[in-house]
Amino acid sequence: SAVISQKPSRDICQRGTSLTIQCQVDSQVTMMFWYRQQPGQSLTLIATANQGSEATYESGFVIDKFPISRPNLTFSTLTVSNMSPEDSSIYLCSGGQGIYEQYFGPGTRLTVT
Amino acid sequence: AQKITQTQPGMFVQEKEAVTLDCTYDTSDPSYGLFWYKQPSSGEMIFLIYQGSYDQQNATEGRYSLNFQKARKSANLVISASQLGDSAMYFCAMREGDPSSGDKLTFGTGTRLAVRP
């Protein structure tokens, strides 16, 4: 199984600022994903982080708001830009080494004031 | 239409008893995978069990088993001998299509399970 860590674990940010969340996997994975979980809701996929190319965004999410980097097969970052209170959520990254696996990081709890 | 439907927003179960959490799915792809995750109050997503669409047998992992009924498009999670630590939110998720095209998951709305002592 893959072990995934995220930094920071939580943060409180002011409106209009940006936060970059880091995701580190202890082994190489082909694909990494970023999800958002708004309070009391299920998980929604933001984008697929592709190594060596631009991320693939889901409907309703754009690169200017959620820029993603994937410099190698074990690391990715998600930036939440120009934050508003509506961005207050848990942000989770995931990845796996095979089709039977999809492991998640512990999440980043973001509160925007 | 919802791809993953979990009709039970909340469930109670007595400690040491078994409980079934329902999940139905909707896909036209012949190749897909179904996942169950546990999310305790800490927020982490804990992988529990996986069932592939071509798997002949129901998946089992310790106290967790998956009741896979392909014709009914259901993939219910069965937890045997419930423990207090099983109290959490449970999510069913699906990966559609050939695995080589990507492993992104679609999640249901979740079921909150409370285990009573």
Short mmCIF file of C-alpha atoms in Angstrom, two decimals:
data_model
loop_
_atom_site.label_atom_id
_atom_site.label_comp_id
_atom_site.label_asym_id
_atom_site.label_seq_id
_atom_site.Cartn_x
_atom_site.Cartn_y
_atom_site.Cartn_z
CA SER A 1 0.00 0.00 0.00
CA ALA A 2 1.05 3.59 -0.56
CA VAL A 3 1.43 6.02 2.32
CA ILE A 4 0.43 9.56 1.48
CA SER A 5 1.20 12.64 3.52
CA GLN A 6 -0.10 16.17 3.16
CA LYS A 7 1.07 19.53 4.42
CA PRO A 8 -0.33 21.57 6.04
CA SER A 9 -2.85 19.50 7.95
CA ARG A 10 -4.97 22.58 8.52
CA ASP A 11 -4.85 26.30 8.00
CA ILE A 12 -6.90 29.42 8.53
CA CYS A 13 -6.46 31.93 5.74
CA GLN A 14 -7.76 35.36 4.92
CA ARG A 15 -9.96 36.11 1.97
CA GLY A 16 -8.02 36.98 -1.17
CA THR A 17 -4.86 35.08 -0.26
CA SER A 18 -3.56 31.79 -1.69
CA LEU A 19 -2.53 28.53 -0.06
CA THR A 20 -0.37 25.78 -1.51
CA ILE A 21 -0.98 22.23 -0.29
CA GLN A 22 1.72 19.61 -0.69
CA CYS A 23 1.15 15.91 -1.25
CA GLN A 24 3.94 13.35 -0.90
CA VAL A 25 3.67 9.63 -1.69
CA ASP A 26 6.17 7.13 -0.31
CA SER A 27 6.37 5.30 -3.65
CA GLN A 28 5.97 6.13 -7.31
CA VAL A 29 2.41 6.30 -8.56
CA THR A 30 1.24 6.86 -12.10
CA MET A 31 -1.60 9.19 -11.29
CA MET A 32 -2.40 11.49 -8.43
CA PHE A 33 -5.72 13.17 -7.82
CA TRP A 34 -6.99 16.15 -5.87
CA TYR A 35 -10.43 16.12 -4.27
CA ARG A 36 -12.45 18.67 -2.36
CA GLN A 37 -14.87 17.84 0.43
CA GLN A 38 -17.06 20.72 1.46
CA PRO A 39 -18.52 20.65 4.98
CA GLY A 40 -20.94 17.77 5.40
CA GLN A 41 -20.60 16.76 1.76
CA SER A 42 -19.06 13.97 -0.27
CA LEU A 43 -15.81 14.14 -2.19
CA THR A 44 -15.64 15.91 -5.53
CA LEU A 45 -12.73 15.47 -7.91
CA ILE A 46 -10.94 18.72 -8.73
CA ALA A 47 -8.32 17.42 -11.14
CA THR A 48 -5.96 14.66 -12.13
CA ALA A 49 -2.32 15.62 -11.62
CA ASN A 50 -0.32 14.32 -14.58
CA GLN A 51 3.43 13.98 -14.34
CA GLY A 52 5.15 15.98 -17.03
CA SER A 53 2.03 17.62 -18.41
CA GLU A 54 -0.78 19.93 -17.37
CA ALA A 55 -3.39 18.70 -14.94
CA THR A 56 -6.76 17.56 -16.24
CA TYR A 57 -9.54 19.54 -14.57
CA GLU A 58 -13.10 18.42 -13.95
CA SER A 59 -16.09 20.49 -14.91
CA GLY A 60 -16.45 23.49 -12.63
CA PHE A 61 -12.76 23.70 -11.73
CA VAL A 62 -10.22 25.86 -13.58
CA ILE A 63 -6.46 26.12 -13.60
CA ASP A 64 -6.40 29.78 -12.62
CA LYS A 65 -8.21 29.00 -9.37
CA PHE A 66 -6.58 25.64 -8.62
CA PRO A 67 -3.14 25.46 -10.22
CA ILE A 68 -1.52 22.06 -9.81
CA SER A 69 2.06 20.91 -10.17
CA ARG A 70 3.39 17.36 -10.52
CA PRO A 71 7.16 17.53 -10.88
CA ASN A 72 7.73 13.81 -10.35
CA LEU A 73 5.96 10.53 -9.61
CA THR A 74 5.85 11.00 -5.84
CA PHE A 75 4.93 14.65 -5.31
CA SER A 76 2.20 17.11 -6.22
CA THR A 77 0.95 20.49 -5.08
CA LEU A 78 -2.45 22.14 -5.25
CA THR A 79 -2.81 25.89 -4.84
CA VAL A 80 -6.10 27.43 -3.85
CA SER A 81 -5.91 30.94 -5.27
CA ASN A 82 -7.70 34.16 -4.34
CA MET A 83 -9.58 32.37 -1.61
CA SER A 84 -13.12 33.13 -0.49
CA PRO A 85 -15.12 31.62 2.39
CA GLU A 86 -16.72 29.22 -0.12
CA ASP A 87 -13.31 27.56 -0.50
CA SER A 88 -13.44 26.38 3.12
CA SER A 89 -13.21 22.61 2.72
CA ILE A 90 -11.08 19.57 3.28
CA TYR A 91 -8.69 19.06 0.37
CA LEU A 92 -7.46 15.51 -0.17
CA CYS A 93 -4.92 14.05 -2.52
CA SER A 94 -4.93 10.43 -3.59
CA GLY A 95 -2.93 7.99 -5.62
CA GLY A 96 -2.27 4.32 -6.05
CA GLN A 97 0.00 1.77 -7.59
CA GLY A 98 -2.65 -0.32 -9.26
CA ILE A 99 -6.25 -0.51 -10.27
CA TYR A 100 -7.20 -2.12 -7.00
CA GLU A 101 -5.76 0.65 -4.93
CA GLN A 102 -6.62 4.26 -4.37
CA TYR A 103 -5.16 5.64 -1.18
CA PHE A 104 -5.77 9.04 0.32
CA GLY A 105 -3.72 11.48 2.28
CA PRO A 106 -4.98 12.67 5.67
CA GLY A 107 -6.43 15.83 4.15
CA THR A 108 -5.92 19.56 4.62
CA ARG A 109 -8.64 21.39 6.50
CA LEU A 110 -8.89 24.89 5.10
CA THR A 111 -10.89 27.67 6.72
CA VAL A 112 -11.17 30.99 4.90
CA THR A 113 -12.21 34.01 6.93
CA ALA B 1 -28.57 10.59 -12.83
CA GLN B 2 -26.41 9.81 -9.83
CA LYS B 3 -23.62 7.39 -10.63
CA ILE B 4 -23.35 6.23 -7.02
CA THR B 5 -26.37 6.18 -4.70
CA GLN B 6 -26.25 5.62 -0.98
CA THR B 7 -29.80 5.82 0.30
CA GLN B 8 -29.04 5.58 4.02
CA PRO B 9 -27.84 8.93 5.39
CA GLY B 10 -27.53 7.41 8.87
CA MET B 11 -27.52 3.97 10.44
CA PHE B 12 -27.36 2.57 13.96
CA VAL B 13 -26.06 -0.85 14.90
CA GLN B 14 -25.56 -2.60 18.21
CA GLU B 15 -22.02 -3.50 19.13
CA LYS B 16 -21.05 -7.03 18.00
CA GLU B 17 -23.88 -7.22 15.47
CA ALA B 18 -23.54 -7.14 11.69
CA VAL B 19 -24.65 -4.21 9.56
CA THR B 20 -25.17 -3.71 5.83
CA LEU B 21 -24.55 -0.38 4.14
CA ASP B 22 -26.25 -0.02 0.78
CA CYS B 23 -24.71 1.20 -2.45
CA THR B 24 -26.10 1.13 -5.97
CA TYR B 25 -24.29 2.33 -9.04
CA ASP B 26 -25.01 3.31 -12.60
CA THR B 27 -22.63 2.73 -15.47
CA SER B 28 -22.69 1.44 -19.01
CA ASP B 29 -19.01 0.50 -18.96
CA PRO B 30 -18.40 -3.25 -18.74
CA SER B 31 -15.16 -2.59 -16.86
CA TYR B 32 -15.41 -0.79 -13.55
CA GLY B 33 -14.31 -1.01 -9.95
CA LEU B 34 -16.13 -0.35 -6.72
CA PHE B 35 -14.48 0.91 -3.54
CA TRP B 36 -15.58 1.45 0.03
CA TYR B 37 -13.92 3.99 2.31
CA LYS B 38 -14.29 4.83 5.98
CA GLN B 39 -13.96 8.42 7.12
CA PRO B 40 -13.75 8.91 10.88
CA SER B 41 -14.21 12.32 12.47
CA SER B 42 -10.50 13.02 11.95
CA GLY B 43 -11.24 13.37 8.22
CA GLU B 44 -8.85 10.81 6.75
CA MET B 45 -10.18 8.44 4.09
CA ILE B 46 -9.40 4.84 4.95
CA PHE B 47 -9.56 2.30 2.12
CA LEU B 48 -11.60 -0.75 3.15
CA ILE B 49 -12.35 -3.00 0.21
CA TYR B 50 -12.38 -3.24 -3.59
CA GLN B 51 -14.55 -5.18 -6.04
CA GLY B 52 -13.82 -5.39 -9.75
CA SER B 53 -16.63 -5.82 -12.25
CA TYR B 54 -15.14 -9.04 -13.58
CA ASP B 55 -14.42 -10.54 -10.20
CA GLN B 56 -16.28 -13.83 -9.81
CA GLN B 57 -16.30 -13.82 -6.03
CA ASN B 58 -17.38 -11.24 -3.52
CA ALA B 59 -14.47 -9.36 -1.99
CA THR B 60 -13.65 -9.85 1.68
CA GLU B 61 -11.17 -8.10 3.97
CA GLY B 62 -11.29 -9.19 7.58
CA ARG B 63 -14.62 -8.07 9.05
CA TYR B 64 -15.57 -6.33 5.80
CA SER B 65 -17.23 -8.06 2.91
CA LEU B 66 -18.86 -6.76 -0.22
CA ASN B 67 -22.18 -8.17 -1.37
CA PHE B 68 -21.78 -7.65 -5.11
CA GLN B 69 -24.95 -8.18 -7.17
CA LYS B 70 -23.98 -7.21 -10.69
CA ALA B 71 -27.40 -7.60 -12.28
CA ARG B 72 -28.91 -5.30 -9.67
CA LYS B 73 -25.92 -2.95 -9.84
CA SER B 74 -25.48 -3.03 -6.12
CA ALA B 75 -22.34 -3.31 -4.01
CA ASN B 76 -23.37 -3.35 -0.38
CA LEU B 77 -20.78 -3.31 2.39
CA VAL B 78 -21.27 -5.78 5.22
CA ILE B 79 -19.47 -5.17 8.49
CA SER B 80 -19.55 -8.15 10.83
CA ALA B 81 -19.17 -8.03 14.60
CA SER B 82 -19.41 -4.23 14.79
CA GLN B 83 -17.05 -2.40 17.10
CA LEU B 84 -17.31 1.05 18.66
CA GLY B 85 -14.41 2.14 16.47
CA ASP B 86 -16.50 1.44 13.38
CA SER B 87 -18.52 4.58 14.06
CA ALA B 88 -17.70 6.80 11.09
CA MET B 89 -18.88 8.00 7.70
CA TYR B 90 -18.73 5.36 4.96
CA PHE B 91 -18.43 6.20 1.29
CA CYS B 92 -18.99 4.01 -1.74
CA ALA B 93 -17.06 5.00 -4.87
CA MET B 94 -16.73 3.82 -8.46
CA ARG B 95 -14.01 3.86 -11.07
CA GLU B 96 -15.40 3.56 -14.58
CA GLY B 97 -13.86 2.28 -17.75
CA ASP B 98 -10.61 0.57 -18.46
CA PRO B 99 -8.12 1.13 -15.65
CA SER B 100 -5.48 2.27 -18.11
CA SER B 101 -7.56 5.35 -18.83
CA GLY B 102 -7.32 6.59 -15.29
CA ASP B 103 -8.33 5.78 -11.77
CA LYS B 104 -10.45 8.77 -10.79
CA LEU B 105 -13.32 7.94 -8.51
CA THR B 106 -16.92 9.10 -8.24
CA PHE B 107 -18.24 9.08 -4.69
CA GLY B 108 -21.66 8.57 -3.18
CA THR B 109 -23.07 10.88 -0.53
CA GLY B 110 -22.07 8.59 2.30
CA THR B 111 -23.70 6.80 5.23
CA ARG B 112 -22.99 7.78 8.79
CA LEU B 113 -22.77 4.68 10.97
CA ALA B 114 -23.11 4.85 14.75
CA VAL B 115 -22.30 1.78 16.82
CA ARG B 116 -24.14 1.56 20.12
CA PRO B 117 -22.49 -0.11 23.15
#
